[in-house]
């Protein structure tokens, strides 16, 4: 194994999104950065997986990752006046993993290890292949239509006969995210991607449908003037009211007036005045304002404005959302790559075992990783790695638990959308927000995407659902899955079907870094407020339930600014053509400028 | 420092851009000279044809080159006369050449002319494909008159059903109610589609148009294009003598004026529209209340929009 340098300015534990953004921003300014992750993959709780890897990760995660006993302290690595504090995740944030496979006749629960189930399905397919009589004609037809040598096969079979084996065979074409996210077309994260030139790595698909459910029916939300113009069942004067309302939200002056005039009002009462038809009104509250009737008018108007401002950025009448091609699990890697290009060192399968704290200054002076002492000036780590003795009554703040579901389906659940020639076609990717009966502000969020975003093979769709947890993820979300989709074994037409579903809960702790330091207070006051955590340790949190990544950006920026106050945050990264290559100074950069020769992956 | 990335300075970048420009210019002039010489020598080889491609891809406004191309092609086409389909094969290449030129510059007269010429030479042209091309280009600029002219040419030559063109215009209007070109297209299509007036079909169509216009003025009350189209519609209604439709239209505009919560700009457009609708009837048929309304409205218009005072006064003269 190659040895690491003995000294870094900043050691970052974890390769999740905020850690990687901080690492990229610091490396960009030529700070020396070491980024470690105990996993064998990038992204931590933000990671994206292939299908097989996801099942394996989630099913093994809970048993064996988090009860590992820490290494013993190497006393000889400590200096006088230093103590070693063990750094270990205190808990596993992912819990209640449950899986359900709907394909084939027997619906099986996840009581068997994935490996053996694969075997079982392989066997059962062989059976149906060898004895045609046993499973009927449909399975043979299914096999034929997959064979590429029969181009005369029926163009689109009504319902292809799947087996889970078929799905698993294409495991590599799936890219499933633990923390799916969308981008507002004009949000701060997208701005950062453009200004920093990280967008060089990224591409997007426009989300082409925004929907909600009204009385159990999925209805698309008219978010553009054109959609309102064509909206059926709405009188011209109602259309006028709606357009006028939206125009008002786009005009800052008028909106301010409205916000003041109705500052004490609830959105419900405010919309009563507009007298919109019920479906439209619900669409507006559920999917555009993304709140409830009880939300205050100023807050709701702000949200509507945000939604509308993001509309139409990429062509007339386009939706406000972008879906990241290959999924949001790629983003930690994009930023880690930036860090690597600028000299940062990334090292997987390796973690910080101990933090070395100087008792006199209450600062981390070094970390011990794999029996090596690595000196550092700053340490960045995720909340669940913070040792108990650093915690205080205020930090971390109370955990929020999310229920998440990842589904593989066969057709889009969204209403068909018109393409550029005015013909209706299946929706590529869609966003839906379903209001919860208990009035939870987040509601149930749903994102669906297809192979056009390179996250699954052509015959499938991937659907993500998440909400604030009430109980276990499956108990929370299965009712919604059953309402929107039907299990695969029913061979009825007209409704998209779910082939596979997996559920898990995610527990998110935040450090509430922003309220930590009163700006004018002295060192004494600060340390009291911050508990016993060493002054040069920065804590970052896991993915939240919000639809976008703006909160992550804000947190990363705050961490960066505390470590390097006054320095620019991720200035533009030069493109390949702007880099001078022919000096002996930078032998590690090839023509494309992104060779990661500094990347050590010691497994 | 280890691993540090070195960037080019702005001066270096500028220098690189200047060199690149020089290199391009030299390539362009050499090629141009070569082609002019070849033409003088009467060269009609396919190699020369390829050379003109290279220049046209950079600048499609060079009509001399298009002319030369046609000279060469005409010779090729006469040679290909005997073989079935060969002629169209040559011309299909021309279509792809003009298509890539249009992708770079869709407002070049000479490219559009060449494309028209190519289609006229073809025995079996794929008209639907041409329609799709124009639909795509309208997305870049919905008022590109080159493209509109070309589309009309395709519709005529390709015998495209006018009803589908009407549907196309509806789609453009739905995308953007302010697309005046699309509204105008309707005024040319409707008289062609319904030559006999009055007729039940014509009346049904006008009723549909009325609904479209009412939605449009509600969504965009101050768009001039929609009001122009309303005038066309009124002419059609009068030709057909569908007085009930005219009353409906008046009713809707009145409702918009009274309940629409209009801004000053919108008020001018809607009030003007309403006054003109009222004045369509012979004066002696106007009710006293309407007369008074027109009179008051004109006062209001004069104060809201003093620049057009004289015009509004002339409307009053009709009373």
PDB file of N, CA, C and O in Angstrom, chain A residues 85-132:
ATOM      1  N   UNK A  85      -9.104  10.707  20.299  1.00  0.00           N
ATOM      2  CA  UNK A  85     -10.547  10.500  20.433  1.00  0.00           C
ATOM      3  C   UNK A  85     -10.988   9.575  19.306  1.00  0.00           C
ATOM      4  O   UNK A  85     -10.750   9.874  18.132  1.00  0.00           O
ATOM      5  N   UNK A  86     -11.587   8.440  19.631  1.00  0.00           N
ATOM      6  CA  UNK A  86     -12.004   7.534  18.544  1.00  0.00           C
ATOM      7  C   UNK A  86     -13.115   8.144  17.690  1.00  0.00           C
ATOM      8  O   UNK A  86     -14.051   8.751  18.226  1.00  0.00           O
ATOM      9  N   UNK A  87     -12.973   8.016  16.381  1.00  0.00           N
ATOM     10  CA  UNK A  87     -13.970   8.549  15.434  1.00  0.00           C
ATOM     11  C   UNK A  87     -14.657   7.346  14.795  1.00  0.00           C
ATOM     12  O   UNK A  87     -14.047   6.611  14.024  1.00  0.00           O
ATOM     13  N   UNK A  88     -15.899   7.146  15.137  1.00  0.00           N
ATOM     14  CA  UNK A  88     -16.662   6.003  14.606  1.00  0.00           C
ATOM     15  C   UNK A  88     -18.091   6.449  14.414  1.00  0.00           C
ATOM     16  O   UNK A  88     -18.592   7.220  15.225  1.00  0.00           O
ATOM     17  N   UNK A  89     -18.739   5.963  13.383  1.00  0.00           N
ATOM     18  CA  UNK A  89     -20.165   6.317  13.277  1.00  0.00           C
ATOM     19  C   UNK A  89     -20.911   5.781  14.481  1.00  0.00           C
ATOM     20  O   UNK A  89     -20.727   4.625  14.869  1.00  0.00           O
ATOM     21  N   UNK A  90     -21.729   6.643  15.083  1.00  0.00           N
ATOM     22  CA  UNK A  90     -22.422   6.234  16.295  1.00  0.00           C
ATOM     23  C   UNK A  90     -23.629   5.363  15.974  1.00  0.00           C
ATOM     24  O   UNK A  90     -24.105   4.615  16.798  1.00  0.00           O
ATOM     25  N   UNK A  91     -24.122   5.491  14.791  1.00  0.00           N
ATOM     26  CA  UNK A  91     -25.313   4.728  14.414  1.00  0.00           C
ATOM     27  C   UNK A  91     -25.361   4.649  12.902  1.00  0.00           C
ATOM     28  O   UNK A  91     -24.652   5.374  12.210  1.00  0.00           O
ATOM     29  N   UNK A  92     -26.223   3.795  12.393  1.00  0.00           N
ATOM     30  CA  UNK A  92     -26.389   3.721  10.944  1.00  0.00           C
ATOM     31  C   UNK A  92     -27.610   4.543  10.583  1.00  0.00           C
ATOM     32  O   UNK A  92     -28.707   4.281  11.069  1.00  0.00           O
ATOM     33  N   UNK A  93     -27.446   5.573   9.751  1.00  0.00           N
ATOM     34  CA  UNK A  93     -28.602   6.431   9.454  1.00  0.00           C
ATOM     35  C   UNK A  93     -29.680   5.732   8.628  1.00  0.00           C
ATOM     36  O   UNK A  93     -30.816   6.169   8.611  1.00  0.00           O
ATOM     37  N   UNK A  94     -29.304   4.659   7.949  1.00  0.00           N
ATOM     38  CA  UNK A  94     -30.283   3.952   7.114  1.00  0.00           C
ATOM     39  C   UNK A  94     -30.843   2.780   7.899  1.00  0.00           C
ATOM     40  O   UNK A  94     -30.099   1.931   8.386  1.00  0.00           O
ATOM     41  N   UNK A  95     -32.163   2.758   8.056  1.00  0.00           N
ATOM     42  CA  UNK A  95     -32.797   1.668   8.804  1.00  0.00           C
ATOM     43  C   UNK A  95     -34.017   1.158   8.056  1.00  0.00           C
ATOM     44  O   UNK A  95     -34.424   1.726   7.035  1.00  0.00           O
ATOM     45  N   UNK A  96     -34.607   0.111   8.587  1.00  0.00           N
ATOM     46  CA  UNK A  96     -35.878  -0.434   8.065  1.00  0.00           C
ATOM     47  C   UNK A  96     -35.844  -0.755   6.583  1.00  0.00           C
ATOM     48  O   UNK A  96     -36.794  -0.490   5.864  1.00  0.00           O
ATOM     49  N   UNK A  97     -34.745  -1.296   6.110  1.00  0.00           N
ATOM     50  CA  UNK A  97     -34.697  -1.662   4.695  1.00  0.00           C
ATOM     51  C   UNK A  97     -35.627  -2.836   4.447  1.00  0.00           C
ATOM     52  O   UNK A  97     -35.572  -3.850   5.130  1.00  0.00           O
ATOM     53  N   UNK A  98     -36.526  -2.677   3.499  1.00  0.00           N
ATOM     54  CA  UNK A  98     -37.404  -3.775   3.095  1.00  0.00           C
ATOM     55  C   UNK A  98     -37.515  -3.779   1.591  1.00  0.00           C
ATOM     56  O   UNK A  98     -37.522  -2.733   0.959  1.00  0.00           O
ATOM     57  N   UNK A  99     -37.644  -4.961   1.051  1.00  0.00           N
ATOM     58  CA  UNK A  99     -37.657  -5.088  -0.397  1.00  0.00           C
ATOM     59  C   UNK A  99     -38.850  -5.925  -0.808  1.00  0.00           C
ATOM     60  O   UNK A  99     -39.261  -6.828  -0.061  1.00  0.00           O
ATOM     61  N   UNK A 100     -39.428  -5.606  -1.950  1.00  0.00           N
ATOM     62  CA  UNK A 100     -40.547  -6.424  -2.426  1.00  0.00           C
ATOM     63  C   UNK A 100     -40.404  -6.591  -3.930  1.00  0.00           C
ATOM     64  O   UNK A 100     -40.247  -5.603  -4.660  1.00  0.00           O
ATOM     65  N   UNK A 101     -40.461  -7.843  -4.337  1.00  0.00           N
ATOM     66  CA  UNK A 101     -40.345  -8.135  -5.764  1.00  0.00           C
ATOM     67  C   UNK A 101     -41.713  -8.549  -6.263  1.00  0.00           C
ATOM     68  O   UNK A 101     -42.341  -9.443  -5.694  1.00  0.00           O
ATOM     69  N   UNK A 102     -42.196  -7.863  -7.316  1.00  0.00           N
ATOM     70  CA  UNK A 102     -43.558  -8.118  -7.761  1.00  0.00           C
ATOM     71  C   UNK A 102     -43.634  -9.012  -8.990  1.00  0.00           C
ATOM     72  O   UNK A 102     -44.684  -9.488  -9.340  1.00  0.00           O
ATOM     73  N   UNK A 103     -42.523  -9.157  -9.686  1.00  0.00           N
ATOM     74  CA  UNK A 103     -42.600  -9.922 -10.939  1.00  0.00           C
ATOM     75  C   UNK A 103     -42.754 -11.403 -10.632  1.00  0.00           C
ATOM     76  O   UNK A 103     -42.386 -11.871  -9.568  1.00  0.00           O
ATOM     77  N   UNK A 104     -43.275 -12.122 -11.599  1.00  0.00           N
ATOM     78  CA  UNK A 104     -43.599 -13.538 -11.453  1.00  0.00           C
ATOM     79  C   UNK A 104     -44.781 -13.686 -10.505  1.00  0.00           C
ATOM     80  O   UNK A 104     -45.221 -12.762  -9.853  1.00  0.00           O
ATOM     81  N   UNK A 105     -45.293 -14.913 -10.399  1.00  0.00           N
ATOM     82  CA  UNK A 105     -46.537 -15.101  -9.662  1.00  0.00           C
ATOM     83  C   UNK A 105     -46.364 -14.979  -8.158  1.00  0.00           C
ATOM     84  O   UNK A 105     -47.240 -14.510  -7.458  1.00  0.00           O
ATOM     85  N   UNK A 106     -45.180 -15.432  -7.691  1.00  0.00           N
ATOM     86  CA  UNK A 106     -45.021 -15.410  -6.242  1.00  0.00           C
ATOM     87  C   UNK A 106     -44.403 -14.089  -5.801  1.00  0.00           C
ATOM     88  O   UNK A 106     -43.306 -13.734  -6.179  1.00  0.00           O
ATOM     89  N   UNK A 107     -45.148 -13.355  -5.033  1.00  0.00           N
ATOM     90  CA  UNK A 107     -44.624 -12.106  -4.498  1.00  0.00           C
ATOM     91  C   UNK A 107     -43.813 -12.448  -3.265  1.00  0.00           C
ATOM     92  O   UNK A 107     -44.314 -13.022  -2.304  1.00  0.00           O
ATOM     93  N   UNK A 108     -42.527 -12.137  -3.311  1.00  0.00           N
ATOM     94  CA  UNK A 108     -41.697 -12.598  -2.200  1.00  0.00           C
ATOM     95  C   UNK A 108     -41.239 -11.434  -1.348  1.00  0.00           C
ATOM     96  O   UNK A 108     -40.992 -10.340  -1.821  1.00  0.00           O
ATOM     97  N   UNK A 109     -41.126 -11.700  -0.089  1.00  0.00           N
ATOM     98  CA  UNK A 109     -40.671 -10.699   0.865  1.00  0.00           C
ATOM     99  C   UNK A 109     -39.162 -10.837   1.000  1.00  0.00           C
ATOM    100  O   UNK A 109     -38.579 -11.850   0.650  1.00  0.00           O
ATOM    101  N   UNK A 110     -38.575  -9.828   1.578  1.00  0.00           N
ATOM    102  CA  UNK A 110     -37.124  -9.874   1.648  1.00  0.00           C
ATOM    103  C   UNK A 110     -36.653 -10.620   2.890  1.00  0.00           C
ATOM    104  O   UNK A 110     -36.127 -10.054   3.818  1.00  0.00           O
ATOM    105  N   UNK A 111     -36.915 -11.901   2.914  1.00  0.00           N
ATOM    106  CA  UNK A 111     -36.425 -12.693   4.035  1.00  0.00           C
ATOM    107  C   UNK A 111     -35.259 -13.581   3.610  1.00  0.00           C
ATOM    108  O   UNK A 111     -34.692 -14.307   4.384  1.00  0.00           O
ATOM    109  N   UNK A 112     -34.926 -13.511   2.333  1.00  0.00           N
ATOM    110  CA  UNK A 112     -33.844 -14.332   1.817  1.00  0.00           C
ATOM    111  C   UNK A 112     -32.760 -13.379   1.315  1.00  0.00           C
ATOM    112  O   UNK A 112     -33.067 -12.305   0.803  1.00  0.00           O
ATOM    113  N   UNK A 113     -31.536 -13.794   1.457  1.00  0.00           N
ATOM    114  CA  UNK A 113     -30.437 -12.969   0.960  1.00  0.00           C
ATOM    115  C   UNK A 113     -30.550 -12.831  -0.548  1.00  0.00           C
ATOM    116  O   UNK A 113     -31.006 -13.744  -1.221  1.00  0.00           O
ATOM    117  N   UNK A 114     -30.154 -11.664  -1.096  1.00  0.00           N
ATOM    118  CA  UNK A 114     -30.330 -11.434  -2.526  1.00  0.00           C
ATOM    119  C   UNK A 114     -29.676 -12.493  -3.407  1.00  0.00           C
ATOM    120  O   UNK A 114     -30.213 -12.859  -4.437  1.00  0.00           O
ATOM    121  N   UNK A 115     -28.542 -12.974  -2.975  1.00  0.00           N
ATOM    122  CA  UNK A 115     -27.810 -13.935  -3.795  1.00  0.00           C
ATOM    123  C   UNK A 115     -28.673 -15.152  -4.112  1.00  0.00           C
ATOM    124  O   UNK A 115     -28.817 -15.546  -5.254  1.00  0.00           O
ATOM    125  N   UNK A 116     -29.253 -15.706  -3.039  1.00  0.00           N
ATOM    126  CA  UNK A 116     -29.987 -16.949  -3.249  1.00  0.00           C
ATOM    127  C   UNK A 116     -31.251 -16.701  -4.052  1.00  0.00           C
ATOM    128  O   UNK A 116     -31.692 -17.553  -4.809  1.00  0.00           O
ATOM    129  N   UNK A 117     -31.838 -15.512  -3.927  1.00  0.00           N
ATOM    130  CA  UNK A 117     -33.020 -15.256  -4.721  1.00  0.00           C
ATOM    131  C   UNK A 117     -32.692 -15.220  -6.203  1.00  0.00           C
ATOM    132  O   UNK A 117     -33.398 -15.750  -7.036  1.00  0.00           O
ATOM    133  N   UNK A 118     -31.582 -14.603  -6.500  1.00  0.00           N
ATOM    134  CA  UNK A 118     -31.134 -14.596  -7.899  1.00  0.00           C
ATOM    135  C   UNK A 118     -31.091 -16.013  -8.440  1.00  0.00           C
ATOM    136  O   UNK A 118     -31.585 -16.296  -9.513  1.00  0.00           O
ATOM    137  N   UNK A 119     -30.508 -16.873  -7.632  1.00  0.00           N
ATOM    138  CA  UNK A 119     -30.394 -18.268  -8.031  1.00  0.00           C
ATOM    139  C   UNK A 119     -31.769 -18.867  -8.269  1.00  0.00           C
ATOM    140  O   UNK A 119     -32.020 -19.514  -9.273  1.00  0.00           O
ATOM    141  N   UNK A 120     -32.636 -18.588  -7.313  1.00  0.00           N
ATOM    142  CA  UNK A 120     -33.974 -19.158  -7.403  1.00  0.00           C
ATOM    143  C   UNK A 120     -34.659 -18.737  -8.701  1.00  0.00           C
ATOM    144  O   UNK A 120     -35.265 -19.522  -9.392  1.00  0.00           O
ATOM    145  N   UNK A 121     -34.521 -17.464  -9.027  1.00  0.00           N
ATOM    146  CA  UNK A 121     -35.197 -16.988 -10.233  1.00  0.00           C
ATOM    147  C   UNK A 121     -34.563 -17.542 -11.484  1.00  0.00           C
ATOM    148  O   UNK A 121     -35.233 -17.826 -12.459  1.00  0.00           O
ATOM    149  N   UNK A 122     -33.264 -17.690 -11.432  1.00  0.00           N
ATOM    150  CA  UNK A 122     -32.605 -18.249 -12.606  1.00  0.00           C
ATOM    151  C   UNK A 122     -33.145 -19.651 -12.851  1.00  0.00           C
ATOM    152  O   UNK A 122     -33.458 -20.022 -13.947  1.00  0.00           O
ATOM    153  N   UNK A 123     -33.248 -20.391 -11.775  1.00  0.00           N
ATOM    154  CA  UNK A 123     -33.752 -21.753 -11.912  1.00  0.00           C
ATOM    155  C   UNK A 123     -35.169 -21.748 -12.461  1.00  0.00           C
ATOM    156  O   UNK A 123     -35.489 -22.436 -13.391  1.00  0.00           O
ATOM    157  N   UNK A 124     -35.995 -20.899 -11.910  1.00  0.00           N
ATOM    158  CA  UNK A 124     -37.394 -20.936 -12.331  1.00  0.00           C
ATOM    159  C   UNK A 124     -37.532 -20.558 -13.797  1.00  0.00           C
ATOM    160  O   UNK A 124     -38.401 -21.023 -14.487  1.00  0.00           O
ATOM    161  N   UNK A 125     -36.637 -19.722 -14.300  1.00  0.00           N
ATOM    162  CA  UNK A 125     -36.710 -19.370 -15.708  1.00  0.00           C
ATOM    163  C   UNK A 125     -36.326 -20.552 -16.571  1.00  0.00           C
ATOM    164  O   UNK A 125     -36.917 -20.777 -17.626  1.00  0.00           O
ATOM    165  N   UNK A 126     -35.327 -21.259 -16.118  1.00  0.00           N
ATOM    166  CA  UNK A 126     -34.942 -22.451 -16.873  1.00  0.00           C
ATOM    167  C   UNK A 126     -36.112 -23.408 -16.984  1.00  0.00           C
ATOM    168  O   UNK A 126     -36.368 -23.981 -18.023  1.00  0.00           O
ATOM    169  N   UNK A 127     -36.835 -23.507 -15.890  1.00  0.00           N
ATOM    170  CA  UNK A 127     -37.992 -24.401 -15.889  1.00  0.00           C
ATOM    171  C   UNK A 127     -38.978 -23.992 -16.960  1.00  0.00           C
ATOM    172  O   UNK A 127     -39.366 -24.778 -17.800  1.00  0.00           O
ATOM    173  N   UNK A 128     -39.346 -22.720 -16.930  1.00  0.00           N
ATOM    174  CA  UNK A 128     -40.372 -22.297 -17.884  1.00  0.00           C
ATOM    175  C   UNK A 128     -39.858 -22.405 -19.311  1.00  0.00           C
ATOM    176  O   UNK A 128     -40.627 -22.605 -20.231  1.00  0.00           O
ATOM    177  N   UNK A 129     -38.547 -22.300 -19.488  1.00  0.00           N
ATOM    178  CA  UNK A 129     -37.993 -22.423 -20.827  1.00  0.00           C
ATOM    179  C   UNK A 129     -38.059 -23.856 -21.335  1.00  0.00           C
ATOM    180  O   UNK A 129     -38.388 -24.103 -22.488  1.00  0.00           O
ATOM    181  N   UNK A 130     -37.785 -24.819 -20.460  1.00  0.00           N
ATOM    182  CA  UNK A 130     -37.680 -26.200 -20.934  1.00  0.00           C
ATOM    183  C   UNK A 130     -39.060 -26.847 -21.080  1.00  0.00           C
ATOM    184  O   UNK A 130     -39.304 -27.567 -22.021  1.00  0.00           O
ATOM    185  N   UNK A 131     -39.966 -26.524 -20.178  1.00  0.00           N
ATOM    186  CA  UNK A 131     -41.293 -27.117 -20.314  1.00  0.00           C
ATOM    187  C   UNK A 131     -42.296 -26.009 -20.625  1.00  0.00           C
ATOM    188  O   UNK A 131     -42.705 -25.258 -19.760  1.00  0.00           O
ATOM    189  N   UNK A 132     -42.624 -25.923 -21.891  1.00  0.00           N
ATOM    190  CA  UNK A 132     -43.481 -24.836 -22.364  1.00  0.00           C
ATOM    191  C   UNK A 132     -44.851 -24.885 -21.701  1.00  0.00           C
ATOM    192  O   UNK A 132     -45.459 -23.871 -21.405  1.00  0.00           O
TER     193      UNK A 132
END
